[in-house]
Short mmCIF file of C-alpha atoms in Angstrom, two decimals:
data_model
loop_
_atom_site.label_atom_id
_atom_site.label_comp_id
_atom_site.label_asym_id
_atom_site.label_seq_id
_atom_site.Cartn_x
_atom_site.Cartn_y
_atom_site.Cartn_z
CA UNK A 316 0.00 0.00 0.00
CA UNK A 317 1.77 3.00 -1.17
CA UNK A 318 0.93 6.17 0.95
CA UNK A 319 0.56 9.54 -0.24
CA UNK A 320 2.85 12.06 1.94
CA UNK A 321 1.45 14.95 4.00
CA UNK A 322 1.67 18.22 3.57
CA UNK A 323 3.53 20.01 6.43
CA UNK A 324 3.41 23.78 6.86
CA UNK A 325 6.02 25.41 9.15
CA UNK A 326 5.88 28.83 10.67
CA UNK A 327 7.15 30.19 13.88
CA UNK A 328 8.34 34.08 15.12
CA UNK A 329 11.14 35.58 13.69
CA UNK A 330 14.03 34.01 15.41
CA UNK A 331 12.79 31.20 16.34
CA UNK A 332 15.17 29.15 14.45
CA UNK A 333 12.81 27.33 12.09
CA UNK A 334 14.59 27.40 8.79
CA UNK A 335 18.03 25.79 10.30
CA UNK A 336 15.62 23.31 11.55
CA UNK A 337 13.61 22.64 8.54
CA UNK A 338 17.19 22.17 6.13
CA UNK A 339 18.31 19.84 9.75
CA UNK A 340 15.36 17.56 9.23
CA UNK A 341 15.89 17.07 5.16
CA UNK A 342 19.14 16.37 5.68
CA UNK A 343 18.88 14.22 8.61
CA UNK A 344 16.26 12.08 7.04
CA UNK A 345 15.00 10.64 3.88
CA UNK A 346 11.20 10.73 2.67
CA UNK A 347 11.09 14.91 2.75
CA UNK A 348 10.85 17.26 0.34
CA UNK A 349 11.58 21.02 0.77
CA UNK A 350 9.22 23.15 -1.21
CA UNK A 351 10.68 25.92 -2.89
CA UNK A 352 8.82 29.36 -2.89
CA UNK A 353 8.25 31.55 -6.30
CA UNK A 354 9.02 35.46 -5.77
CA UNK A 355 8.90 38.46 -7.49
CA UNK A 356 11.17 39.90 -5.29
CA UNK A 357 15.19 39.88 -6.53
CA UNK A 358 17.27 37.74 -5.68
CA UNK A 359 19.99 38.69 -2.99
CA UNK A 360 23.78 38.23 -3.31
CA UNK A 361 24.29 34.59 -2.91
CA UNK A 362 20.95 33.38 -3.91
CA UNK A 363 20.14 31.20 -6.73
CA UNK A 364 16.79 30.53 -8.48
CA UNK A 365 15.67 27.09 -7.96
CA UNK A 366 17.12 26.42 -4.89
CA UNK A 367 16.15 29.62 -1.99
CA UNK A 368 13.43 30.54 -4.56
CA UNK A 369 11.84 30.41 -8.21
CA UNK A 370 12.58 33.77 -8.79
CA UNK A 371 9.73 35.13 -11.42
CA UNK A 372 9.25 38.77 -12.84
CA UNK A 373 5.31 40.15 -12.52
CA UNK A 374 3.68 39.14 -15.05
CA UNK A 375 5.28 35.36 -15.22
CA UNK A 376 4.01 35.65 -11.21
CA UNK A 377 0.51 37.13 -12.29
CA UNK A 378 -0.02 34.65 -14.95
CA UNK A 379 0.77 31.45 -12.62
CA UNK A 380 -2.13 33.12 -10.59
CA UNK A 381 -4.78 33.06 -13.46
CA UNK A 382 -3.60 29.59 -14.17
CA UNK A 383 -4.44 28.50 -10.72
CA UNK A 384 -0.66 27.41 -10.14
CA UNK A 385 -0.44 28.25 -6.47
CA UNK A 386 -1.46 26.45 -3.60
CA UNK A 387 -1.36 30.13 -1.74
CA UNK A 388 0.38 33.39 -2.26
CA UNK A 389 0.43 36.53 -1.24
CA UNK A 390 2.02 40.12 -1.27
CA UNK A 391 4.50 41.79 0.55
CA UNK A 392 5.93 45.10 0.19
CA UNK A 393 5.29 45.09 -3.47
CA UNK A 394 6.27 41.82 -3.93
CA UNK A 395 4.52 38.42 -4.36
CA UNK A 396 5.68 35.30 -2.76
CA UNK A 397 3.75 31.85 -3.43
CA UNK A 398 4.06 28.33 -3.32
CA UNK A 399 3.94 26.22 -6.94
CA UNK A 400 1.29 23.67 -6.66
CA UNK A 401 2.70 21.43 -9.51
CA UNK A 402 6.11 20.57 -7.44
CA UNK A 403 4.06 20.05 -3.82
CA UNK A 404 1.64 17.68 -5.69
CA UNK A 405 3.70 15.69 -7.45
CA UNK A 406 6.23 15.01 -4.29
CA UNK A 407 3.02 14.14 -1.86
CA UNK A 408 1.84 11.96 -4.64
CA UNK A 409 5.36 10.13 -4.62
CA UNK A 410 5.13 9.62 -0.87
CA UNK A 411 7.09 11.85 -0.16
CA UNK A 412 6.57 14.61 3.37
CA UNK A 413 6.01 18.26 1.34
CA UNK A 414 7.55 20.80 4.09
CA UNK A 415 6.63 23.69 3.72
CA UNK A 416 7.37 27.57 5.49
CA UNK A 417 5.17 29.68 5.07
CA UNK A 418 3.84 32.65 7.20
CA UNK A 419 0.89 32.20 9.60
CA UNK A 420 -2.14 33.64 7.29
CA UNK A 421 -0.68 31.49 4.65
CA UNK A 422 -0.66 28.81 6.72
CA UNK A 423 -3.99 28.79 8.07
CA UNK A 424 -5.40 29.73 4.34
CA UNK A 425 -3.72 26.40 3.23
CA UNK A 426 -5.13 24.29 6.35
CA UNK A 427 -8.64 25.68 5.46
CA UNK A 428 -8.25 24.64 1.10
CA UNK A 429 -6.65 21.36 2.11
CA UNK A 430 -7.42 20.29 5.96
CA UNK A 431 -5.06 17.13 6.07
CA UNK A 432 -1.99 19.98 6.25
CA UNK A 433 -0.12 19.37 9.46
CA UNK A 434 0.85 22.45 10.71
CA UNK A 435 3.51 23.07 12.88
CA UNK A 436 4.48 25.96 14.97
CA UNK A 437 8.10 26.59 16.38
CA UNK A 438 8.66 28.47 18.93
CA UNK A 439 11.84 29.64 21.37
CA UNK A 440 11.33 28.22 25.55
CA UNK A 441 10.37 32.21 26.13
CA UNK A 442 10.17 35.46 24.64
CA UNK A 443 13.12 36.58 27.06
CA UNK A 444 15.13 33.87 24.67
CA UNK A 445 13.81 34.79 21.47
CA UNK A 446 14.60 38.82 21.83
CA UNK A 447 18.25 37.58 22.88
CA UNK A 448 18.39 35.57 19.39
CA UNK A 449 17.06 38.64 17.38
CA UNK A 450 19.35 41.16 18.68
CA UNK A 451 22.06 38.11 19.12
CA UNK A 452 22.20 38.04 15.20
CA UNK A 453 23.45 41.37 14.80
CA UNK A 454 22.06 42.16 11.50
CA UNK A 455 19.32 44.11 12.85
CA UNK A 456 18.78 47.43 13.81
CA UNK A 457 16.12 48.24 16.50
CA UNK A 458 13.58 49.15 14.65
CA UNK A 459 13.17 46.19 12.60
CA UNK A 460 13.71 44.29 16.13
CA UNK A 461 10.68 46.38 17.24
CA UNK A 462 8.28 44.92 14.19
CA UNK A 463 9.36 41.65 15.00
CA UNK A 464 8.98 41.76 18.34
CA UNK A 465 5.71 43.12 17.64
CA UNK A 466 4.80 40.66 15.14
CA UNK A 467 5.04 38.18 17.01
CA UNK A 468 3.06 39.03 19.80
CA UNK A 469 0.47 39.29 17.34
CA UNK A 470 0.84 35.99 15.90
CA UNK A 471 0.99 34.25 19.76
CA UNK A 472 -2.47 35.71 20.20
CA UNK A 473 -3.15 32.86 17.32
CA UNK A 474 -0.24 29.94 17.76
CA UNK A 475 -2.83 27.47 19.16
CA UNK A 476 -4.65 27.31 15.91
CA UNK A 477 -1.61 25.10 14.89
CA UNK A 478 -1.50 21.26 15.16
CA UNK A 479 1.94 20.96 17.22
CA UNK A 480 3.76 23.91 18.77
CA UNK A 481 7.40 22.89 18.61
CA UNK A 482 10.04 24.46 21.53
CA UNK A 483 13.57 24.67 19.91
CA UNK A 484 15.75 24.92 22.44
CA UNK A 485 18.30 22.09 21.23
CA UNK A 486 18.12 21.91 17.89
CA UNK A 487 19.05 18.34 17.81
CA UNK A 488 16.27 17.47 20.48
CA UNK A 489 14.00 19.72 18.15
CA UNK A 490 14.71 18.18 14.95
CA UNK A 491 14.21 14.25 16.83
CA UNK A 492 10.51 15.94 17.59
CA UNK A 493 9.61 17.14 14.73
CA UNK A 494 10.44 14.00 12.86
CA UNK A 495 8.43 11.60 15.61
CA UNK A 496 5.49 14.26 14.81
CA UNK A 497 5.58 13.44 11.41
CA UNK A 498 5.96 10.06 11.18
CA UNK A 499 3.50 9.13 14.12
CA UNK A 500 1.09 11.55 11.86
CA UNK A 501 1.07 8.76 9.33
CA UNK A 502 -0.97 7.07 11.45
CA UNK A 503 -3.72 9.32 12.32
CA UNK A 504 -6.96 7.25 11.63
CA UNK A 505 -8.43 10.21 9.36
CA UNK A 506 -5.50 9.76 7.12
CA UNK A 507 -5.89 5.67 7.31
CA UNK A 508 -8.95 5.75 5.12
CA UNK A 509 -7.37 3.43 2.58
CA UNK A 510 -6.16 0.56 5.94
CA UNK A 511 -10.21 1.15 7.40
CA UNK A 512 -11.57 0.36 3.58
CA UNK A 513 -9.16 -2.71 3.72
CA UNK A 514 -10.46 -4.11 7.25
CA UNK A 515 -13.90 -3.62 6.72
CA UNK A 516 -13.88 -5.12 2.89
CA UNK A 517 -11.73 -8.26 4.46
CA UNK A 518 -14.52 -9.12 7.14
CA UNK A 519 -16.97 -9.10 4.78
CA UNK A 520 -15.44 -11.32 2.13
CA UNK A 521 -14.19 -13.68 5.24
CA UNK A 522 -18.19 -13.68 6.56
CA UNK A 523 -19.18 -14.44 2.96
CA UNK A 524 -16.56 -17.07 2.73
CA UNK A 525 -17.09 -19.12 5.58
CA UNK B 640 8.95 23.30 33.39
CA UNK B 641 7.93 19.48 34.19
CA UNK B 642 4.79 18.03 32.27
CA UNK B 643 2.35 15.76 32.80
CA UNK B 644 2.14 12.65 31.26
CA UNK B 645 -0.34 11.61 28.52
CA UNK B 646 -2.71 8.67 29.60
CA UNK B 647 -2.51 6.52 26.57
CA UNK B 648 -5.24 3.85 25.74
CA UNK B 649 -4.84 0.71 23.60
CA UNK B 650 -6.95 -1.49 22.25
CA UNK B 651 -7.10 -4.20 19.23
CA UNK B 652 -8.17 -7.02 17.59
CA UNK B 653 -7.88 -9.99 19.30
CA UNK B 654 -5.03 -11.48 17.74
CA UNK B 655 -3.23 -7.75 16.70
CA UNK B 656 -0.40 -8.62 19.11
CA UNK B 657 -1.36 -5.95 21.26
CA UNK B 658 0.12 -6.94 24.53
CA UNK B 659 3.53 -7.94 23.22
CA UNK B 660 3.95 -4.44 21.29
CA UNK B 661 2.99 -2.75 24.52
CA UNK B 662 5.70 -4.97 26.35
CA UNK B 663 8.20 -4.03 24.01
CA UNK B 664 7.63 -0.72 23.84
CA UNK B 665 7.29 -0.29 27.64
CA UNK B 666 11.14 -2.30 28.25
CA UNK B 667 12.58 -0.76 25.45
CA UNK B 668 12.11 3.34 26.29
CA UNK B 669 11.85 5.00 29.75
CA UNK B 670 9.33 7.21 30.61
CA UNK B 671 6.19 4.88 30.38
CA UNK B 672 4.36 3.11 33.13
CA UNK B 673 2.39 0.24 32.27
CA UNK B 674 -1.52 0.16 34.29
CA UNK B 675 -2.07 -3.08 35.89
CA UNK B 676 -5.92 -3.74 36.32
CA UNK B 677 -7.59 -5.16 39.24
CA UNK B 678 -10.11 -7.98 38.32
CA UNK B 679 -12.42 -10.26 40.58
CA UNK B 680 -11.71 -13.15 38.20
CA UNK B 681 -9.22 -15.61 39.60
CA UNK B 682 -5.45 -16.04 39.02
CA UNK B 683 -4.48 -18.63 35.70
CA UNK B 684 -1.68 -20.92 36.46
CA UNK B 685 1.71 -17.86 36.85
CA UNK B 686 -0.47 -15.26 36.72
CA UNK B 687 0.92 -13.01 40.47
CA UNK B 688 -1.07 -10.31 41.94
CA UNK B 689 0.23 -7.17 40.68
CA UNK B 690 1.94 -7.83 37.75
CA UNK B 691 -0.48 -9.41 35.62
CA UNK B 692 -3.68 -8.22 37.84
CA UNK B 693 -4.34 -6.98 41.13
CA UNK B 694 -6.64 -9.66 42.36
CA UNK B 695 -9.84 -8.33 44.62
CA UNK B 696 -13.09 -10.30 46.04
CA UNK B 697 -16.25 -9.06 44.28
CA UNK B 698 -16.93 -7.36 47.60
CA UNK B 699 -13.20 -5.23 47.29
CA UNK B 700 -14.18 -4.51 44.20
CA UNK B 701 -17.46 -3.40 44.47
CA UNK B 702 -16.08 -1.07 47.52
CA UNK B 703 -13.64 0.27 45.15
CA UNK B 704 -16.59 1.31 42.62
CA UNK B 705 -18.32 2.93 45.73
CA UNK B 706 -15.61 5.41 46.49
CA UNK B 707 -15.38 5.78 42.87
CA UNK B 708 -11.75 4.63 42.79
CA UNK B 709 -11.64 3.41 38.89
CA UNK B 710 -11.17 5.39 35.97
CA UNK B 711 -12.95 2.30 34.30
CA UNK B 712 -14.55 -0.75 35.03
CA UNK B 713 -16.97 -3.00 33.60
CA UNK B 714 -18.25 -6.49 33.87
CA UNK B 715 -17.72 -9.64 31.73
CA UNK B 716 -18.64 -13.01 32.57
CA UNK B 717 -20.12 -12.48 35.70
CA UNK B 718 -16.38 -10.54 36.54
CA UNK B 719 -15.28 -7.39 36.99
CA UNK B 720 -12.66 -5.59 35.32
CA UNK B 721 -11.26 -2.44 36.06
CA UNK B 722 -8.22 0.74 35.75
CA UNK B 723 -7.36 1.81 39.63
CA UNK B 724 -7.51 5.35 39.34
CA UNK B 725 -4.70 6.15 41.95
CA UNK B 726 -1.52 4.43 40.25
CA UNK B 727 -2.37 6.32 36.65
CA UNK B 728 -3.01 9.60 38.47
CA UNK B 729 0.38 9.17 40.34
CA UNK B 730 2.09 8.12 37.35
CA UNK B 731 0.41 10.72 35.34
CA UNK B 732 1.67 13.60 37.43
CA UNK B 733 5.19 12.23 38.03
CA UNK B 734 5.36 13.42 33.94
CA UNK B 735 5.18 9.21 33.10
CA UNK B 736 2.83 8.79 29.90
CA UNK B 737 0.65 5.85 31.52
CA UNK B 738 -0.36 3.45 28.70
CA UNK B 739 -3.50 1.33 29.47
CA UNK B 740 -4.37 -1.52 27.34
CA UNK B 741 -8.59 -1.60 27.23
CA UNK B 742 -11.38 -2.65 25.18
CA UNK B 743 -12.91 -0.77 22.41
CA UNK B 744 -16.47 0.27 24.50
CA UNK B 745 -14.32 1.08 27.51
CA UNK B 746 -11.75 3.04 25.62
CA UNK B 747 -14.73 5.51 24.06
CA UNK B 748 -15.72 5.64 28.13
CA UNK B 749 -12.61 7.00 29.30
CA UNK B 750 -11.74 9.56 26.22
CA UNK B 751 -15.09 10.89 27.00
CA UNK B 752 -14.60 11.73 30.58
CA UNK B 753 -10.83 12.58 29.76
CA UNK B 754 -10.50 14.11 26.54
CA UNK B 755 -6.93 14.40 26.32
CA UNK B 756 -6.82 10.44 26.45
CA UNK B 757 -4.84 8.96 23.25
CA UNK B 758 -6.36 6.47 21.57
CA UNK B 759 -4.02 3.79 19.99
CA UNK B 760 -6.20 0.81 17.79
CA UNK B 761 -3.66 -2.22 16.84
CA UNK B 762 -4.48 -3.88 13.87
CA UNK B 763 -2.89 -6.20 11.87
CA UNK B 764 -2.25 -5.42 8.04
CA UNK B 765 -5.52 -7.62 6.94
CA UNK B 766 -8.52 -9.72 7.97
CA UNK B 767 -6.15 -12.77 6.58
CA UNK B 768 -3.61 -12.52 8.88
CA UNK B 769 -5.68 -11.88 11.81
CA UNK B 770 -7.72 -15.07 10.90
CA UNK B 771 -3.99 -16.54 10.16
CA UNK B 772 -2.64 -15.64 13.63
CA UNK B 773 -5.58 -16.47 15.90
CA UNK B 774 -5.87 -20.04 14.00
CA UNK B 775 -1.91 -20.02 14.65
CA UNK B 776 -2.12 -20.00 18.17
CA UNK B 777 -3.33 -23.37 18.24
CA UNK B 778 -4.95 -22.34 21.77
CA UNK B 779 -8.43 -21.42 20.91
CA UNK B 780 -11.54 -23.65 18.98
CA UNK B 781 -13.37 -23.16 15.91
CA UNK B 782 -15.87 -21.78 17.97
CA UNK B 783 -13.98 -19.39 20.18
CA UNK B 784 -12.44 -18.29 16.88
CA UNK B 785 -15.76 -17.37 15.25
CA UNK B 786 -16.96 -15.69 18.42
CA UNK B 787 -13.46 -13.53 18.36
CA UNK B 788 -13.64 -12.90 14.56
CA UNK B 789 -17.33 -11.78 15.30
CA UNK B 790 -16.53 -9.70 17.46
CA UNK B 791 -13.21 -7.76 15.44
CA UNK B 792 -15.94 -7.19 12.89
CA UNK B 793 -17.85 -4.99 14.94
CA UNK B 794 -14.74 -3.45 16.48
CA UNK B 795 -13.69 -2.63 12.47
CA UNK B 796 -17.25 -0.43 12.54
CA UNK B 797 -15.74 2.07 14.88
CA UNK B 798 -12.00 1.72 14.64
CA UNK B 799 -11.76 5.61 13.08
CA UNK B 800 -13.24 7.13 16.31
CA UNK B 801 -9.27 6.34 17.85
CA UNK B 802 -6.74 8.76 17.14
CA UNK B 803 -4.46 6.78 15.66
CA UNK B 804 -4.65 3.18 14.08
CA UNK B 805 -1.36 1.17 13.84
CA UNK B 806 -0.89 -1.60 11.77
CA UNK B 807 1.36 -4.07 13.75
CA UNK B 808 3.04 -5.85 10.59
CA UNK B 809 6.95 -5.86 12.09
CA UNK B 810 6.56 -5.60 16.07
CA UNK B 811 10.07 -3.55 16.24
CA UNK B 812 8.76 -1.10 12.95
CA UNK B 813 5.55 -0.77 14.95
CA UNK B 814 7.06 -0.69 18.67
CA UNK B 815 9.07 3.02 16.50
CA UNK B 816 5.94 3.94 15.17
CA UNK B 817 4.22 3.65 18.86
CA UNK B 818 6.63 5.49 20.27
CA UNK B 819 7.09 8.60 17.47
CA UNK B 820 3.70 8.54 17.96
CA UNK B 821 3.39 9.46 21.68
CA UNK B 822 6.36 11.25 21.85
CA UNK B 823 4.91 13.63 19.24
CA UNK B 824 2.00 14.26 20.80
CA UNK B 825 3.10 15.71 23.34
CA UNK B 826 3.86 18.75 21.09
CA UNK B 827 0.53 18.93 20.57
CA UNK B 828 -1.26 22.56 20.77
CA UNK B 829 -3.97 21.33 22.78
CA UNK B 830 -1.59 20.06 25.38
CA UNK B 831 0.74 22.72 25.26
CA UNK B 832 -1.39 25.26 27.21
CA UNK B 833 1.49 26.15 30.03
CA UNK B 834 4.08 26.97 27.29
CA UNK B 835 1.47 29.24 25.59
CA UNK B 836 0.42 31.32 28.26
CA UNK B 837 4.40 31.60 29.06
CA UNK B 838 4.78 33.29 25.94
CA UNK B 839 1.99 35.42 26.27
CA UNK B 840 2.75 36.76 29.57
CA UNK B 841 5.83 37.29 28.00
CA UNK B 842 4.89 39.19 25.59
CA UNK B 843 2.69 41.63 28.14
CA UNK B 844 5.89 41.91 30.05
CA UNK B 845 7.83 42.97 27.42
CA UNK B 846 6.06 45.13 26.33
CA UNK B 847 5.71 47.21 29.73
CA UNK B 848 9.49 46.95 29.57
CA UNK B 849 10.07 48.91 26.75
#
């Protein structure tokens, strides 16, 4: 019985350490798949298209949107960001575990056009912790701290919306997690439709056959 | 910050290989504490009170029912069977995920009155091998047999209201799966309500500390 993967949106504040944990758990482990973002946005010194982003101009972005080629997207300072349906559906379809980062009105637009999304929520222990990792960086000046800071108080006004809220405080210990919540999501009976089918077919060919 | 443990509730087809994938799993990690179930039935050959069952006259039991001193009980065969509430309360709050191995109608009982029980349904991959390992056994009669496959049938009707079903096909594959499976939900959002006021408090503090 092959299984279809699941589709497993990641968010979490600013600083909260979620993308070094997301490339961890790829690495770390077979059966994932990283979904790459399209942008209109250009690409920064370092980047290349196809790997931190599909990098598209307007109107290659605004024609993917007429042709219903995003699972969501959205704008941002002028800018559109969005996932490509085509690459997500073909990886679930191959078994594979989509992940997926998006922010958390993406993410709970996605959960409501395809419910089975596992979304996942990563957080630092405290927000004493996660200002010391934002101004930590360095690359920050206080302002932008500020909007984060602020930011994310708004979004822990909705974090229990999520499926799992993940601590990272060892990233190791984090990245363990976050696989066990996958895998052991495999076996949730709504996505077990296929093993219930299965079961009930088999007792009544066995009742018939006896 | 210490947690409480998740009370964890098994059941299965006779013949799932239930108890031996609980055995396994309980010997193999730390942090879970088999419940032991008192019954008025009396001990088969190497069966010791206490490990197997805690023993009790009908009248002990039926006390134990007054001061309402099981989380579940029920009666079978003119015996009683039930979960002493004290040892998975103890367990429970010493941060130990208690797992309790039930029957399907008692199972639904308990999640009702706690709704932050797990529910775990064992099943093996098909109806063929579950008719191939209780004929197997060599133990039980044609009749007894019929009566068990019966009653599996009925179980199959209302396997999807557990949380998770797990197909027990390679005991050590499944004891993983078990484990990822509890492990991971205790990231849960539902259960993560200390850690999410934490933040939010946070967050109000901060703020006033600008």
């Amino acid at each position: 019985m092959s299984e279809k993967g699941i589709l497993v949106v990641v968010s979490g504040f600013a600083g909260s350490g979620k993308g070094t944990l997301m490339k961890t758990l790829v690495n770390q482990y077979k059966n994932y798949a990283l979904s790459i973002s399209a942008t209109t946005r250009n690409p920064r010194p370092g980047e290349v298209d196809g790997r931190e982003y599909f990098f598209k101009t307007t109107e290659e972005f605004e024609a993917m949107i007429a042709q219903e080629e995003f699972i969501e997207y959205a704008q941002y300072v002028n800018h559109y960001y969005g996932t490509p349906r085509e690459y997500v559906e073909s990886q679930l379809s191959a078994g594979k575990d989509v992940i997926l980062e998006i922010e958390m009105q993406g993410a709970l637009q996605v959960k409501e056009k395809f419910p089975e999304t596992l979304l996942l929520f990563v957080t630092p222990p405290s927000v004493e912790i996660l200002y010391k990792r934002l101004t930590g960086r360095g690359t920050e000046d206080k302002e932008t701290i500020a909007l984060r800071m602020a930011r994310a108080k708004e979004e822990a006004k909705i974090m229990e919306q999520y499926d799992y809220l993940i601590v990272n405080d060892k990233l190791e210990e984090c990245v363990i997690t976050m696989h066990a919540i996958i895998q052991g999501e495999h076996a949730r009976a709504f996505r077990k439709k296929e093993l219930i089918n299965t079961i009930r077919e088999g007792f009544v060919c066995f009742s018939e056959g006896e």
